[in-house]
CSV table of N, CA and C in Angstrom, one decimal:
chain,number,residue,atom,x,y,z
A,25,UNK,N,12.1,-14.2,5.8
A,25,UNK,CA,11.8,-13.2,6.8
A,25,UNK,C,10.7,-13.7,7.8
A,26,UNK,N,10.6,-13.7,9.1
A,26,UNK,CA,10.0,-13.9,9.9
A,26,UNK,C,8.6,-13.3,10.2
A,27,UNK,N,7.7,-13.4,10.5
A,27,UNK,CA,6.6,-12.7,11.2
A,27,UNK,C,6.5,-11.0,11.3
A,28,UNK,N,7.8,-11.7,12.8
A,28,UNK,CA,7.6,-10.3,13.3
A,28,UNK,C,8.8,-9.3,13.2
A,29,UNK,N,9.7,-9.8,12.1
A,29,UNK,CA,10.7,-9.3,11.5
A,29,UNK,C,9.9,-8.4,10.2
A,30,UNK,N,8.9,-8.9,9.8
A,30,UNK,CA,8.2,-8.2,8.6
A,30,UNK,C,6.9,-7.2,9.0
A,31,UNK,N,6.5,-7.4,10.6
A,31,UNK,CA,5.9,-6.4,10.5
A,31,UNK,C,6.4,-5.6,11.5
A,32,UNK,N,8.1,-5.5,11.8
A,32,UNK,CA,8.9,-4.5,12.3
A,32,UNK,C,9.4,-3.6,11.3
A,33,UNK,N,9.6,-4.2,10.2
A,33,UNK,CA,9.7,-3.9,8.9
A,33,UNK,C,8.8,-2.9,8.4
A,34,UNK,N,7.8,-3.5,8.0
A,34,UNK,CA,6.4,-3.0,7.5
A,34,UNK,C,6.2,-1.7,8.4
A,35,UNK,N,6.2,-1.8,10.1
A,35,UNK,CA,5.6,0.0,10.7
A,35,UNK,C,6.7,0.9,10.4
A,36,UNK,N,7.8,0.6,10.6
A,36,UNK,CA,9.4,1.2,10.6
A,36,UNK,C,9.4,1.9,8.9
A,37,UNK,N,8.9,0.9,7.8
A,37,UNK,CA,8.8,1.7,6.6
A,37,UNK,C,7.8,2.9,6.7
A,38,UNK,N,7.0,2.1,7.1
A,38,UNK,CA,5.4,3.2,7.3
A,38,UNK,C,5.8,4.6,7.4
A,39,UNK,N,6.6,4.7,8.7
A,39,UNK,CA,6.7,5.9,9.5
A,39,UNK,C,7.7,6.4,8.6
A,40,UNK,N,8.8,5.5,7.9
A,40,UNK,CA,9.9,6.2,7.3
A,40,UNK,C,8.9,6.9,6.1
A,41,UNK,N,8.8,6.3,5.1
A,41,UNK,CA,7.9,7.0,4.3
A,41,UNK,C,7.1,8.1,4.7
A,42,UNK,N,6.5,8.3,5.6
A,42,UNK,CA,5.8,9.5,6.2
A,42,UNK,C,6.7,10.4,6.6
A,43,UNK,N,7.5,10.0,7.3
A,43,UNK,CA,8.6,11.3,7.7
A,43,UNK,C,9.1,12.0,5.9
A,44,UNK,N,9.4,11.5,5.0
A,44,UNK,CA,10.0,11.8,3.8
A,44,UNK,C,8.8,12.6,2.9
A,45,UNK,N,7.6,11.9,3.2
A,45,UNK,CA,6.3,12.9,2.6
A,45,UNK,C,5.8,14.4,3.4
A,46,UNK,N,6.6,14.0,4.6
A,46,UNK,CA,6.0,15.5,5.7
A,46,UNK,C,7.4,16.3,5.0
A,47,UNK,N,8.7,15.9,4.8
A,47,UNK,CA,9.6,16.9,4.3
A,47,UNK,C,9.4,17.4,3.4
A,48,UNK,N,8.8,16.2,2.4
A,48,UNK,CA,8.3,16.8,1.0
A,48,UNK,C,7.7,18.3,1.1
A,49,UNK,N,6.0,17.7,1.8
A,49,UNK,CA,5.3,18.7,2.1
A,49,UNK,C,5.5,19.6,2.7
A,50,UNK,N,6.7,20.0,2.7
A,50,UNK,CA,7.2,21.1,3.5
A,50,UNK,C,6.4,22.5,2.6
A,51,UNK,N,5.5,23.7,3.0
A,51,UNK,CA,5.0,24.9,2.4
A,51,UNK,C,5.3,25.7,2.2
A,52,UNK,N,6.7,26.0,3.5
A,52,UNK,CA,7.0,27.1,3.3
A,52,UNK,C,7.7,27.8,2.1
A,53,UNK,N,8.2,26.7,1.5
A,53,UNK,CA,8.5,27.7,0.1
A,53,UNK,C,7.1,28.1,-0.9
A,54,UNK,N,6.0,27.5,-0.7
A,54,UNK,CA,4.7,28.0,-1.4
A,54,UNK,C,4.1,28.9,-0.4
A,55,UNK,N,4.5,29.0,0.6
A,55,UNK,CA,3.8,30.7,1.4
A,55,UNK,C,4.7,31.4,1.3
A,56,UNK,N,6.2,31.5,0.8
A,56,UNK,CA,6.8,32.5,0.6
A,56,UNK,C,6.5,33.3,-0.6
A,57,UNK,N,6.2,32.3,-1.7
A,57,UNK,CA,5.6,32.7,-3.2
A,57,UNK,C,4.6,33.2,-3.4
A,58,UNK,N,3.6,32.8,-2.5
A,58,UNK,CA,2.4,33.3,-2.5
A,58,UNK,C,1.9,34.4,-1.7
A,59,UNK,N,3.0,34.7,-1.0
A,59,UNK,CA,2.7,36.0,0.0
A,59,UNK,C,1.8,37.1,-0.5
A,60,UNK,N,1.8,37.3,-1.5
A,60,UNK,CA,1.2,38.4,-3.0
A,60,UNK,C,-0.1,38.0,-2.8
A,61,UNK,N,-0.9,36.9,-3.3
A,61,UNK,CA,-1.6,36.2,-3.7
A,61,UNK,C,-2.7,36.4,-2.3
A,62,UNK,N,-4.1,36.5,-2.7
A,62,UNK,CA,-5.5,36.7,-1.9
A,62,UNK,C,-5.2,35.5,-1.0
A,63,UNK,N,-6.0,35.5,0.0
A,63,UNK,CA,-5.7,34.4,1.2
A,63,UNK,C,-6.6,33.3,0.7
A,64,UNK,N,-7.7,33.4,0.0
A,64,UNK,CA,-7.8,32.2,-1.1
A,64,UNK,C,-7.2,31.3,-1.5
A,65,UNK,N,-6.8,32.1,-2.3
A,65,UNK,CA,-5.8,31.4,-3.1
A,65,UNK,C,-4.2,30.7,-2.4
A,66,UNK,N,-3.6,31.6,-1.6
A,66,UNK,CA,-2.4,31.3,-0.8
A,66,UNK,C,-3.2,30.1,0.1
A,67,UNK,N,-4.0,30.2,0.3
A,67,UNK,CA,-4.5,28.6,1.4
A,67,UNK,C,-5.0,27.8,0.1
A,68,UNK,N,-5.0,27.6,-1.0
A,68,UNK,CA,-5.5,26.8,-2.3
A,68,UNK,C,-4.0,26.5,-2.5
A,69,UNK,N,-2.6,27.3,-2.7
A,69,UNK,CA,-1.5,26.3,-3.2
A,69,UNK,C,-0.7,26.1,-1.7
A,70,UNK,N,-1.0,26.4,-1.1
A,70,UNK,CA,-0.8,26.2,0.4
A,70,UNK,C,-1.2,24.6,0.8
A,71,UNK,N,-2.2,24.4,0.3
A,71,UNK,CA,-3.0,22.8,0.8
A,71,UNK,C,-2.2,22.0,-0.5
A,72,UNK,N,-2.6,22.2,-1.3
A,72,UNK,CA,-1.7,21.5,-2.6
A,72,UNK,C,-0.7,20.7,-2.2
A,73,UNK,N,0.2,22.4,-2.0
A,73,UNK,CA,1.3,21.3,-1.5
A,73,UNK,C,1.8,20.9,-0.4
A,74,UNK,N,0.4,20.7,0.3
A,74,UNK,CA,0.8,20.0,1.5
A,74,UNK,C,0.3,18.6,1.0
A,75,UNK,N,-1.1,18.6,0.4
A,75,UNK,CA,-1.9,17.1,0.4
A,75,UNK,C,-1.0,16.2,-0.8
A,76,UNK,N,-0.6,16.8,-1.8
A,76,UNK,CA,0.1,16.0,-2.9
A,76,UNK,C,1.0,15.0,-2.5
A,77,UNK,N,2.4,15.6,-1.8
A,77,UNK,CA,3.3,14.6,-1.3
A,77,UNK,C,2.6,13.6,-0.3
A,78,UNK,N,2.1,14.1,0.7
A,78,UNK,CA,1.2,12.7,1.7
A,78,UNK,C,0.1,11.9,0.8
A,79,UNK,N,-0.3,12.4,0.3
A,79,UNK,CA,-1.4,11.4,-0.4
A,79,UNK,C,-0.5,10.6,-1.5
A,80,UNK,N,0.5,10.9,-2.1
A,80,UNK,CA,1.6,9.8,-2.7
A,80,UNK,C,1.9,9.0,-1.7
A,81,UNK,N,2.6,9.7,-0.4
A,81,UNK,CA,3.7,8.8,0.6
A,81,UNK,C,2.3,8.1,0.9
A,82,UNK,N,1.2,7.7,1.1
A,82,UNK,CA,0.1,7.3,1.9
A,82,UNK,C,0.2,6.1,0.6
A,83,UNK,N,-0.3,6.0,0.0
A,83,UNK,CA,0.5,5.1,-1.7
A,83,UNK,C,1.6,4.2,-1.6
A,84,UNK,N,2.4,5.2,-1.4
A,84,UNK,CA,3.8,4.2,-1.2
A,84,UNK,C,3.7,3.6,0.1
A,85,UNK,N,2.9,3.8,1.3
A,85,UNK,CA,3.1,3.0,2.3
A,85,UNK,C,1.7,2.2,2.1
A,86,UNK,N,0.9,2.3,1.5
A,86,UNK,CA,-0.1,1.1,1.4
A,86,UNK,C,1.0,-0.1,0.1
A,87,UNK,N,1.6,0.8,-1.0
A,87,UNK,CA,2.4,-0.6,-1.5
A,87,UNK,C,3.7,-1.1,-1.1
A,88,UNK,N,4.0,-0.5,0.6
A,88,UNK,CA,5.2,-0.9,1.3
A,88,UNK,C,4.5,-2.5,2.1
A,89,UNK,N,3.2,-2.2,2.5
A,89,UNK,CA,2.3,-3.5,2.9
A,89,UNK,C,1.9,-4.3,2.1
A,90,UNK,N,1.7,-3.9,0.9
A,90,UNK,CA,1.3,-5.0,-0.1
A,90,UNK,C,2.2,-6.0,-0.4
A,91,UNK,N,3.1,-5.2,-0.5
A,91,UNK,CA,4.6,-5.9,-0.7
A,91,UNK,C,4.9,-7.0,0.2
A,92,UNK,N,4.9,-6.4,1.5
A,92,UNK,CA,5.3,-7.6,2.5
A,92,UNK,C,4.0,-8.6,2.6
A,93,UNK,N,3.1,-8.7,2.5
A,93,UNK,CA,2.0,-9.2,2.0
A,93,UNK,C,2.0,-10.6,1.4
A,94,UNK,N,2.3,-9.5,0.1
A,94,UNK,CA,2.7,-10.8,-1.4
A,94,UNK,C,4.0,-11.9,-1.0
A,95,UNK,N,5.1,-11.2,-0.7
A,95,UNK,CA,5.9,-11.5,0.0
A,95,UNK,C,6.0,-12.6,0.9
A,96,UNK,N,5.5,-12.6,2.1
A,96,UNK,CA,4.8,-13.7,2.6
A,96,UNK,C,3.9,-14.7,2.3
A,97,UNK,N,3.3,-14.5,1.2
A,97,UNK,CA,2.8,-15.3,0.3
A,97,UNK,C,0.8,-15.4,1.3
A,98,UNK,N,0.9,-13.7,2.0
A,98,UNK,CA,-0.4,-14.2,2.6
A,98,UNK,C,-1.6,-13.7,1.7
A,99,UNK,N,-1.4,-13.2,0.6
A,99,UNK,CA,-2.3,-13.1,-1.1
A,99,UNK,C,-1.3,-13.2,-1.9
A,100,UNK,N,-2.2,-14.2,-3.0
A,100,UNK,CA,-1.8,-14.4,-4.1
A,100,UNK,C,-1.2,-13.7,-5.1
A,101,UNK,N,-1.7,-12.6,-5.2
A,101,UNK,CA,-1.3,-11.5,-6.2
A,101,UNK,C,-0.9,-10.0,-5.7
A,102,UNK,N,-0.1,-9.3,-6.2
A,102,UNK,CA,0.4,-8.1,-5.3
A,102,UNK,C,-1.0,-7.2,-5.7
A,103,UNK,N,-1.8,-7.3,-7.2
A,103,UNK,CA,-3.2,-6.6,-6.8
A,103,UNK,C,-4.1,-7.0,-6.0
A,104,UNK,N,-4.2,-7.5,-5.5
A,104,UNK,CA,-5.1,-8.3,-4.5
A,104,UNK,C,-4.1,-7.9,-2.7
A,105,UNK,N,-3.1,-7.7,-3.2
A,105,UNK,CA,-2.6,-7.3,-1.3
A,105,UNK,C,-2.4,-5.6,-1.6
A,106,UNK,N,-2.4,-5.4,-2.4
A,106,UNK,CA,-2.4,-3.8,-3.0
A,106,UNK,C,-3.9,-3.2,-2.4
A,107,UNK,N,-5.0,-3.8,-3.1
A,107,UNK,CA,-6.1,-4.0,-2.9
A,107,UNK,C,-6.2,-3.8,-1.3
A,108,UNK,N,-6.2,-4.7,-0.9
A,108,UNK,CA,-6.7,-5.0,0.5
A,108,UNK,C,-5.8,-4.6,1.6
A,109,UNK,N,-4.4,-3.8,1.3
A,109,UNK,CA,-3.6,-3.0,1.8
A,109,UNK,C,-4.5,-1.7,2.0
A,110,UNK,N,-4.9,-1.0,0.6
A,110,UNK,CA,-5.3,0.0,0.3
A,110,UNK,C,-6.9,0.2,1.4
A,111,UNK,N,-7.7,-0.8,1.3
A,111,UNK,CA,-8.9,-0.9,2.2
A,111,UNK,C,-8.5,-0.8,3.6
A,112,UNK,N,-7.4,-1.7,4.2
A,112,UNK,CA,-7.0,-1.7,5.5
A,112,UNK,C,-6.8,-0.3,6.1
A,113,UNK,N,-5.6,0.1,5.7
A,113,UNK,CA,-5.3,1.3,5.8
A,113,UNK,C,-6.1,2.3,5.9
A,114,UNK,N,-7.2,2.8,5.0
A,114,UNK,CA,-7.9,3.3,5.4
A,114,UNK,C,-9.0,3.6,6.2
A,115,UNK,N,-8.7,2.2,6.7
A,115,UNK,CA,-9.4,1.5,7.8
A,115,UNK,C,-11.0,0.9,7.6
A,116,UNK,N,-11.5,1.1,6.0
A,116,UNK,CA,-12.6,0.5,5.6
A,116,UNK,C,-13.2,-0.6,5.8
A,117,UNK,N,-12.3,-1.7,5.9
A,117,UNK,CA,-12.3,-2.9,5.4
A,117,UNK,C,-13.4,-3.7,5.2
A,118,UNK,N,-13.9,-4.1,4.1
A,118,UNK,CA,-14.8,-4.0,3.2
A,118,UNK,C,-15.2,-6.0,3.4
A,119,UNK,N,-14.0,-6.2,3.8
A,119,UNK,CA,-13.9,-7.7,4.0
A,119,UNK,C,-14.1,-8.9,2.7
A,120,UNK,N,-14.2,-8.1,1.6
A,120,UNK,CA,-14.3,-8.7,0.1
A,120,UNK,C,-12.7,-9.5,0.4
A,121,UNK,N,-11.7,-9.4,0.2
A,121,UNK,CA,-10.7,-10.3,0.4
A,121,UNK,C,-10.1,-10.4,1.9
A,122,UNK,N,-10.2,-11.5,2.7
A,122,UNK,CA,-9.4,-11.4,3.6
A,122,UNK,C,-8.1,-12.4,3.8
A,123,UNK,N,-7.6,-11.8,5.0
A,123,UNK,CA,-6.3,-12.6,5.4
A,123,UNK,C,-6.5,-14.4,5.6
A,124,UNK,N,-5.8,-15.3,5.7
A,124,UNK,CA,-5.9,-16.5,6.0
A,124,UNK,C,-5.6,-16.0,7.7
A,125,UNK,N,-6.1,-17.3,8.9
A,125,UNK,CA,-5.9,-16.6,10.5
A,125,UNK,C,-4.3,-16.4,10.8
A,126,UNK,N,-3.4,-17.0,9.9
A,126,UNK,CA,-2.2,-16.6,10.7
A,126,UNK,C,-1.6,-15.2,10.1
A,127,UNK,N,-2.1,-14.7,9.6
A,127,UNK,CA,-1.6,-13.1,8.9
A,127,UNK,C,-2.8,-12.3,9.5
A,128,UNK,N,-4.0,-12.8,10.1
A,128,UNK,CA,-4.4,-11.7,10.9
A,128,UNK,C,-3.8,-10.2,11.1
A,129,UNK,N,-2.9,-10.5,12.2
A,129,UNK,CA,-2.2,-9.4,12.5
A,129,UNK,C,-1.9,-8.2,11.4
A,130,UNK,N,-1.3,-8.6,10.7
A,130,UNK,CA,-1.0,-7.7,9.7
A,130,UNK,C,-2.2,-7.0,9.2
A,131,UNK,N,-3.1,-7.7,9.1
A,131,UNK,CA,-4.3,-6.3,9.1
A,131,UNK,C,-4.6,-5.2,9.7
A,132,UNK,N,-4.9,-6.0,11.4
A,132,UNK,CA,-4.8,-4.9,12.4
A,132,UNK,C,-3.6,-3.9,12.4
A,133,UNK,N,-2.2,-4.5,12.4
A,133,UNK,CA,-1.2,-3.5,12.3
A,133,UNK,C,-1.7,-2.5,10.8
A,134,UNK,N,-2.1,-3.2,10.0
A,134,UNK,CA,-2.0,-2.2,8.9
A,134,UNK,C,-3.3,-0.8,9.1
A,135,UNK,N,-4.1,-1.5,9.6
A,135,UNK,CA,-5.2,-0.4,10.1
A,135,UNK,C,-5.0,0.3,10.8
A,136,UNK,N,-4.1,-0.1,12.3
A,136,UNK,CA,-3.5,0.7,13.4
A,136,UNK,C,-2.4,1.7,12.7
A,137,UNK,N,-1.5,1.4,11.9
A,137,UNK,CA,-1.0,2.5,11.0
A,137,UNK,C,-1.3,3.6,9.9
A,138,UNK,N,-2.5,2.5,9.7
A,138,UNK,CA,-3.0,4.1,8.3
A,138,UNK,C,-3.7,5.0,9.2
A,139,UNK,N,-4.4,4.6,10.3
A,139,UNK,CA,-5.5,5.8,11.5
A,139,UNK,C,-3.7,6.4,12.1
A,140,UNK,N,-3.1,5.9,12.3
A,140,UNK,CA,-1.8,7.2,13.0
A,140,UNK,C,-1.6,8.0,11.7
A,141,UNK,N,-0.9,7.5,10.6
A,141,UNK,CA,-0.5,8.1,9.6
A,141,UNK,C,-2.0,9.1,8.5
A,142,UNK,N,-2.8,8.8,8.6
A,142,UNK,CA,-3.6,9.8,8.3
A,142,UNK,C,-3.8,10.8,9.3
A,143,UNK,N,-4.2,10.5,10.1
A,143,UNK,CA,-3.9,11.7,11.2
A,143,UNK,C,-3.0,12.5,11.4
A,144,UNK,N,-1.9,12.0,11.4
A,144,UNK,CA,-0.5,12.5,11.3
A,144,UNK,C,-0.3,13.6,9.9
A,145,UNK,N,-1.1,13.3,8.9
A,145,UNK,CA,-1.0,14.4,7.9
A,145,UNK,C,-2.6,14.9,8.0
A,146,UNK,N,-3.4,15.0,8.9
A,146,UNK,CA,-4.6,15.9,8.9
A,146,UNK,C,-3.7,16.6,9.9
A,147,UNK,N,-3.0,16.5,10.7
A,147,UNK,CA,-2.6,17.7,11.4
A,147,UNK,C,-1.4,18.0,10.9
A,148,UNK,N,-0.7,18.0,10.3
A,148,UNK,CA,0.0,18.2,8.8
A,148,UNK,C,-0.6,19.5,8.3
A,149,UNK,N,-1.6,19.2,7.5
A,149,UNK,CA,-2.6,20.2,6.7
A,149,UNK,C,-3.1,21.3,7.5
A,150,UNK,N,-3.7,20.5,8.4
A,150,UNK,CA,-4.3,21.9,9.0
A,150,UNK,C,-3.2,23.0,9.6
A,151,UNK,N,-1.6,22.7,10.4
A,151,UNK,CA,-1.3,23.2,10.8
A,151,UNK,C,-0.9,24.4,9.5
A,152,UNK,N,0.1,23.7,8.4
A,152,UNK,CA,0.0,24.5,7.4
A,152,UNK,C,-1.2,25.7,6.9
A,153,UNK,N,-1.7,25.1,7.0
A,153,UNK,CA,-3.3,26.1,6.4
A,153,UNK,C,-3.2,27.2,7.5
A,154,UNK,N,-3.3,27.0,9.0
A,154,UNK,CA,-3.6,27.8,10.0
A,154,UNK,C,-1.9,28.7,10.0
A,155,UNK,N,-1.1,28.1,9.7
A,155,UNK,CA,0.4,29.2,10.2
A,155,UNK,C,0.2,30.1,8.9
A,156,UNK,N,0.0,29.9,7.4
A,156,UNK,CA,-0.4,30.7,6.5
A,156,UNK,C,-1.3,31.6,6.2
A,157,UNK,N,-2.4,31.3,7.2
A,157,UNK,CA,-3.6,32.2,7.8
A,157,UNK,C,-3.0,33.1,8.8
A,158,UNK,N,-2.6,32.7,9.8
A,158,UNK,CA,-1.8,33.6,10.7
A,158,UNK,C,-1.1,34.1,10.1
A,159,UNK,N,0.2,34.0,9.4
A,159,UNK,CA,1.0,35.2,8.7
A,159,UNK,C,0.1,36.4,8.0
A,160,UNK,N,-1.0,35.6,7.2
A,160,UNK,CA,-1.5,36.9,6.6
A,160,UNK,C,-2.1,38.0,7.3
A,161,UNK,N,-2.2,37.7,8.8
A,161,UNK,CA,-3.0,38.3,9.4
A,161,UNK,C,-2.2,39.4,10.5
A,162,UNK,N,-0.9,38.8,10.6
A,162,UNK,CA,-0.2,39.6,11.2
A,162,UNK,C,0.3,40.6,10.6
């Protein structure tokens, strides 16, 4: 696989996985159940199940990168691109392992996608939290 065949690859999974964790976290069947339930509480299984599926899919797209990573053969071991997937993404990067120069890129792509895709489920959450708040209030 080429380059830039793997990191067309790599954002195209990203997003796919994200789209499948925002379905997941779909609420509205936990604010229909919880309709009963103090606004406490209905915003407590309200967030649940919004954060549980994206904080998995956020997982499976840091070991959708690791993969291609190992793959490429640009670290040695899939804990070690797991690792330094998991740092990128978050955008930390701690710099304890890094890329050799021609896999660069794939850092920055991996950074440039975990800052969309975290964001992408902070407004996720919040919107959930605020239309659940609104219902109770109407």
């Amino acid at each position: 696989m080429g380059r830039f065949a793997a990191i067309l690859f790599a954002v195209a999974g990203t997003v796919a996985l994200q789209l499948v964790a925002v379905l997941l976290a779909s609420v509205r069947f936990i604010g229909d159940r919880t309709r009963a339930a103090t606004e406490l509480r209905r915003t407590f299984w309200i967030s649940l199940g919004a954060v549980m599926p994206l904080f998995f899919g956020h997982f499976a797209q840091v070991g959708l990168w690791a993969g291609v990573l190992f793959l490429l053969g640009a670290l040695q071991t899939y804990d070690d691109a797991f690792y330094f997937s998991l740092v990128t993404f978050a955008t930390l990067g701690y710099g304890d392992i890094v890329l050799a120069p021609d896999y660069r890129i794939f850092g920055a792509l991996a950074a440039t996608c975990g800052s969309l895709m975290l964001g992408w489920s902070t407004a996720l959450i919040f919107a959930a939290i605020s239309r659940a708040i609104d219902r109770d209030r109407a």
